[in-house]
Amino acid sequence: MTRIAFVEENKVDTAIIGQRVCRLEGRDKATGAAEYPADLKMEGLLYGRALRSAYPHARIVAIDTSKAKDLPGVHAVLTAADISGPNEYGLIIRDQSVLAREKVRYLGDAVAVVAATSPTIAERAIGLIDVHYEELPAVFDPLEAMKPEAPQIHDKGNILHQVHLQRGDVATGFAQADLIVESTYRTPFAEHAYLQPEAGLATIDETGKVTVYVATQWTHEDRRQITHALGLSLEQVRVVQMTVGGAFGGREDISVQILLALLALKTGRPVKMVYSRAESILAHTKRHPFHMRYKTGATKDGRLMAMEIELIADVGAYASTSPIVLTTAVTLATGPYCVENVKVDGYAVYTNNPVTAAMRGFGSNQPAFASEQQMSKLAEKLGMDPVELRHKNLYTDGAIMHTGQVLQGGVGARETLEKAVALAKEQGLWDPPRSQRRALSADIPEHGGSAPPKRRGVGLACGFKNVGYNLGFRDKAGAVIELYSDGAVVKVGTAEVGQGSTTILAQIAATELGLPLERIQRVVGDTDITPDSGSSSASRQTFLSGGAVRQAAVEVRQQLLQRAAGMLEAAVDDLEISAGLVYIRGSPAQSLSFSDVVARVPSPEEGGEPMLKAEVVWEAPPTTPLDPTGVSSTPNFTYGYGAQIVEVEVEVDTGRVNLQRVVAAHDVGKAINPTNVEGQIEGGVVMSQGYALLEEFVLENGVTRTNSLATYLIPTAMDAPREILPVIVEYPDPYGPYGVKGVGEMTMLPTPAAITAAIHDAIGVWIDELPVTPERVLKTLGRL
């Protein structure tokens, strides 16, 4: 296996790069041919069901499973006592039990699991399990959980992780500022709300090897967690990626995987589990609620002088990825702006709420809302155009972040702002003097007044986020390419979760190999066949797996050209490859077809072995842990940037906010497939619209009251803006393949703060808590 750091530029026909290629898996999804985990069937199939906790916090005194075991049709009733392995898992800290052993810490904890011949019998068996609990005091507010007298959820205390960073001297910075803005912001839990609930099937072969078929974001990590929790070797477990009906970070953590493997091993039969929507909402992770205090100082001419920030994140009952989410939030806390004096204190705090973890944005959504709201408030108080204020302070190449990182190339922050403003002006959407006019709150009529019931407002926000794994982790991805006479097979562990990576990786392989796209076969997400490509998260797959596929294609193409050089009696450097032909440069008549060069070999389906093959691991540039002094650290290897301008209508009598138009400019480095990028921008805007305006996750003492899509409201086609205008900005990254960065998460970041700025423009009030529901608008106006 070749281990590669960076791809060198190669002289290839890049016609497919940048083309609007239809999604290769799209037809199967549209026609229903795609197979999802819930579709799987197998001879002798059993159905699994988990018993969840009855209390948010309690000690397990005893469990009686005898009645459940006696029920006809039941093949297994398992508790923690039946797990011979460590019975622990977690992406970073293994603080969560597969089946609760001594304590339950939130209502989603699994206490027992059953396997039966039908879903109905499995459900009945769950109801027959008798668990004797001793209820314990619980805590549901992270600020309360930080107090010394709070109930302790874990033995090491309720503060899971804390991060402190101070660069410069904030006291001096505030003393030099002419204006200071202080505010407290709150962002809520958010449910991933993917349309496909968690599901999977596990089967066991005659050797005792268990195979788990599941919708996941990282097959290799699933295998590692299954084997650790159950005390197995890697060779005893295989995880196969099925079609995924949405993920957004919510499938990065374990759901059914370990339970399925456990049941299959204990029964010796295939076992299937499918969550209901209520169980999905109860048991899978959420976006972190944040409590944020911001103090920002600036000079009269708009130069940022100091920021003092406190971030408190609700972890819920278990750690998951919270330490990295918090540290990421600290690294992004100032927004994409140069500030010499910064102090950030971050805390991730256990509560008895649902577990919080990765969700599209991963610690960047919350500070993006707060930091951009601060910038809009500063612009108003300074009487300055919000575009001018941001332009004065935005990162450029060579800028130094508050982390001490020097941004070396690929900083497209100003370009996104400029292009967003230019298109908004062209569309009649942005009128700079609006930001300087008097607030309109005094003009809102009392009920029964004669003024129009709606007011229009426009708002602006910027955003940025890291691409890839960070904070000292050397991000990498593997790829294998095999050549056969009829084309190429690309093997990657990349999970296609709707982001379009399958198509993008095929475009890269086709470009480098000079083959038509239809001659690229893809194998993804099978731990027995594909290399580890890392998770489909952190907006990393085009950068990392794209780099791996490109380098593997470069190497196997070189093998192909060396073989062709001998056949054509020419030097390798004199050969070119395009459209499935290898020919001598300047003499197209002297050519060989791809299949002429690659001797007739049966395809993989026919049991053929590749004539030519390359396997690589491609690495991103190195990162370092966060330096608490902010003097010198490189927490991330690159960033994506964006700017959005939105138009809203506020119904002053009802408090309803309608998002009308959005201009969204995003720097992606290079758009491999522009249609795919535009889809990401449009989807991210609508998803963030839900986060900003609609999605209210209601918890009462750890109990989820919004446990269906009838009560947890996400935007539909009727709610979406009537117009979203995507602007693709290509400011190339010096290390990304073809200059790519990432786009999946960045599209969500500016939207909420742009919406609240537009609401302020319309009705003259600032709303500092999400979601901006009609009730919250009316309360802010003093009308409720």
JSON list of N, CA and C in Angstrom, two decimals, residues 442-467:
[
{"chain": "A", "resi": 442, "resn": "ALA", "atom": "N", "xyz": [-41.69, 51.23, 16.37]},
{"chain": "A", "resi": 442, "resn": "ALA", "atom": "CA", "xyz": [-42.68, 52.23, 16.76]},
{"chain": "A", "resi": 442, "resn": "ALA", "atom": "C", "xyz": [-43.80, 52.36, 15.73]},
{"chain": "A", "resi": 443, "resn": "ASP", "atom": "N", "xyz": [-43.55, 51.87, 14.51]},
{"chain": "A", "resi": 443, "resn": "ASP", "atom": "CA", "xyz": [-44.54, 52.00, 13.45]},
{"chain": "A", "resi": 443, "resn": "ASP", "atom": "C", "xyz": [-45.54, 50.85, 13.42]},
{"chain": "A", "resi": 444, "resn": "ILE", "atom": "N", "xyz": [-45.31, 49.81, 14.25]},
{"chain": "A", "resi": 444, "resn": "ILE", "atom": "CA", "xyz": [-46.20, 48.67, 14.23]},
{"chain": "A", "resi": 444, "resn": "ILE", "atom": "C", "xyz": [-47.53, 49.08, 14.87]},
{"chain": "A", "resi": 445, "resn": "PRO", "atom": "N", "xyz": [-48.63, 48.91, 14.15]},
{"chain": "A", "resi": 445, "resn": "PRO", "atom": "CA", "xyz": [-49.92, 49.34, 14.69]},
{"chain": "A", "resi": 445, "resn": "PRO", "atom": "C", "xyz": [-50.43, 48.40, 15.77]},
{"chain": "A", "resi": 446, "resn": "GLU", "atom": "N", "xyz": [-51.29, 48.92, 16.60]},
{"chain": "A", "resi": 446, "resn": "GLU", "atom": "CA", "xyz": [-51.99, 48.06, 17.55]},
{"chain": "A", "resi": 446, "resn": "GLU", "atom": "C", "xyz": [-52.95, 47.17, 16.77]},
{"chain": "A", "resi": 447, "resn": "HIS", "atom": "N", "xyz": [-53.46, 46.13, 17.46]},
{"chain": "A", "resi": 447, "resn": "HIS", "atom": "CA", "xyz": [-54.42, 45.25, 16.80]},
{"chain": "A", "resi": 447, "resn": "HIS", "atom": "C", "xyz": [-55.59, 46.08, 16.30]},
{"chain": "A", "resi": 448, "resn": "GLY", "atom": "N", "xyz": [-56.00, 45.77, 15.10]},
{"chain": "A", "resi": 448, "resn": "GLY", "atom": "CA", "xyz": [-57.12, 46.52, 14.52]},
{"chain": "A", "resi": 448, "resn": "GLY", "atom": "C", "xyz": [-56.67, 47.74, 13.76]},
{"chain": "A", "resi": 449, "resn": "GLY", "atom": "N", "xyz": [-55.34, 48.03, 13.75]},
{"chain": "A", "resi": 449, "resn": "GLY", "atom": "CA", "xyz": [-54.85, 49.19, 13.02]},
{"chain": "A", "resi": 449, "resn": "GLY", "atom": "C", "xyz": [-55.01, 49.00, 11.52]},
{"chain": "A", "resi": 450, "resn": "SER", "atom": "N", "xyz": [-54.76, 50.06, 10.77]},
{"chain": "A", "resi": 450, "resn": "SER", "atom": "CA", "xyz": [-55.00, 50.03, 9.34]},
{"chain": "A", "resi": 450, "resn": "SER", "atom": "C", "xyz": [-53.74, 49.72, 8.53]},
{"chain": "A", "resi": 451, "resn": "ALA", "atom": "N", "xyz": [-52.56, 49.68, 9.17]},
{"chain": "A", "resi": 451, "resn": "ALA", "atom": "CA", "xyz": [-51.33, 49.44, 8.42]},
{"chain": "A", "resi": 451, "resn": "ALA", "atom": "C", "xyz": [-51.29, 47.99, 7.94]},
{"chain": "A", "resi": 452, "resn": "PRO", "atom": "N", "xyz": [-50.52, 47.72, 6.89]},
{"chain": "A", "resi": 452, "resn": "PRO", "atom": "CA", "xyz": [-50.42, 46.34, 6.38]},
{"chain": "A", "resi": 452, "resn": "PRO", "atom": "C", "xyz": [-49.95, 45.38, 7.47]},
{"chain": "A", "resi": 453, "resn": "PRO", "atom": "N", "xyz": [-50.45, 44.14, 7.45]},
{"chain": "A", "resi": 453, "resn": "PRO", "atom": "CA", "xyz": [-50.11, 43.19, 8.51]},
{"chain": "A", "resi": 453, "resn": "PRO", "atom": "C", "xyz": [-48.72, 42.58, 8.37]},
{"chain": "A", "resi": 454, "resn": "LYS", "atom": "N", "xyz": [-48.01, 42.85, 7.27]},
{"chain": "A", "resi": 454, "resn": "LYS", "atom": "CA", "xyz": [-46.69, 42.26, 7.06]},
{"chain": "A", "resi": 454, "resn": "LYS", "atom": "C", "xyz": [-45.66, 43.36, 6.88]},
{"chain": "A", "resi": 455, "resn": "ARG", "atom": "N", "xyz": [-44.44, 43.06, 7.35]},
{"chain": "A", "resi": 455, "resn": "ARG", "atom": "CA", "xyz": [-43.33, 43.97, 7.12]},
{"chain": "A", "resi": 455, "resn": "ARG", "atom": "C", "xyz": [-42.16, 43.20, 6.54]},
{"chain": "A", "resi": 456, "resn": "ARG", "atom": "N", "xyz": [-41.51, 43.80, 5.57]},
{"chain": "A", "resi": 456, "resn": "ARG", "atom": "CA", "xyz": [-40.39, 43.17, 4.89]},
{"chain": "A", "resi": 456, "resn": "ARG", "atom": "C", "xyz": [-39.08, 43.61, 5.53]},
{"chain": "A", "resi": 457, "resn": "GLY", "atom": "N", "xyz": [-38.13, 42.66, 5.61]},
{"chain": "A", "resi": 457, "resn": "GLY", "atom": "CA", "xyz": [-36.80, 43.00, 6.10]},
{"chain": "A", "resi": 457, "resn": "GLY", "atom": "C", "xyz": [-35.76, 42.18, 5.37]},
{"chain": "A", "resi": 458, "resn": "VAL", "atom": "N", "xyz": [-34.54, 42.71, 5.30]},
{"chain": "A", "resi": 458, "resn": "VAL", "atom": "CA", "xyz": [-33.43, 41.96, 4.71]},
{"chain": "A", "resi": 458, "resn": "VAL", "atom": "C", "xyz": [-32.31, 41.89, 5.73]},
{"chain": "A", "resi": 459, "resn": "GLY", "atom": "N", "xyz": [-31.54, 40.81, 5.68]},
{"chain": "A", "resi": 459, "resn": "GLY", "atom": "CA", "xyz": [-30.45, 40.62, 6.61]},
{"chain": "A", "resi": 459, "resn": "GLY", "atom": "C", "xyz": [-29.29, 39.90, 5.97]},
{"chain": "A", "resi": 460, "resn": "LEU", "atom": "N", "xyz": [-28.14, 40.05, 6.57]},
{"chain": "A", "resi": 460, "resn": "LEU", "atom": "CA", "xyz": [-26.89, 39.51, 6.05]},
{"chain": "A", "resi": 460, "resn": "LEU", "atom": "C", "xyz": [-26.15, 38.78, 7.15]},
{"chain": "A", "resi": 461, "resn": "ALA", "atom": "N", "xyz": [-25.46, 37.70, 6.77]},
{"chain": "A", "resi": 461, "resn": "ALA", "atom": "CA", "xyz": [-24.55, 37.03, 7.70]},
{"chain": "A", "resi": 461, "resn": "ALA", "atom": "C", "xyz": [-23.50, 36.28, 6.91]},
{"chain": "A", "resi": 462, "resn": "CYS", "atom": "N", "xyz": [-22.36, 36.09, 7.53]},
{"chain": "A", "resi": 462, "resn": "CYS", "atom": "CA", "xyz": [-21.27, 35.30, 6.96]},
{"chain": "A", "resi": 462, "resn": "CYS", "atom": "C", "xyz": [-21.07, 34.05, 7.81]},
{"chain": "A", "resi": 463, "resn": "GLY", "atom": "N", "xyz": [-20.18, 33.18, 7.38]},
{"chain": "A", "resi": 463, "resn": "GLY", "atom": "CA", "xyz": [-19.89, 31.99, 8.15]},
{"chain": "A", "resi": 463, "resn": "GLY", "atom": "C", "xyz": [-18.68, 31.27, 7.61]},
{"chain": "A", "resi": 464, "resn": "PHE", "atom": "N", "xyz": [-18.08, 30.45, 8.47]},
{"chain": "A", "resi": 464, "resn": "PHE", "atom": "CA", "xyz": [-16.99, 29.59, 8.01]},
{"chain": "A", "resi": 464, "resn": "PHE", "atom": "C", "xyz": [-16.90, 28.36, 8.89]},
{"chain": "A", "resi": 465, "resn": "LYS", "atom": "N", "xyz": [-16.30, 27.33, 8.35]},
{"chain": "A", "resi": 465, "resn": "LYS", "atom": "CA", "xyz": [-16.15, 26.08, 9.11]},
{"chain": "A", "resi": 465, "resn": "LYS", "atom": "C", "xyz": [-14.97, 25.29, 8.57]},
{"chain": "A", "resi": 466, "resn": "ASN", "atom": "N", "xyz": [-14.38, 24.53, 9.48]},
{"chain": "A", "resi": 466, "resn": "ASN", "atom": "CA", "xyz": [-13.28, 23.65, 9.08]},
{"chain": "A", "resi": 466, "resn": "ASN", "atom": "C", "xyz": [-13.75, 22.53, 8.18]},
{"chain": "A", "resi": 467, "resn": "VAL", "atom": "N", "xyz": [-12.86, 22.02, 7.38]},
{"chain": "A", "resi": 467, "resn": "VAL", "atom": "CA", "xyz": [-13.06, 20.81, 6.59]},
{"chain": "A", "resi": 467, "resn": "VAL", "atom": "C", "xyz": [-12.22, 19.71, 7.24]}
]
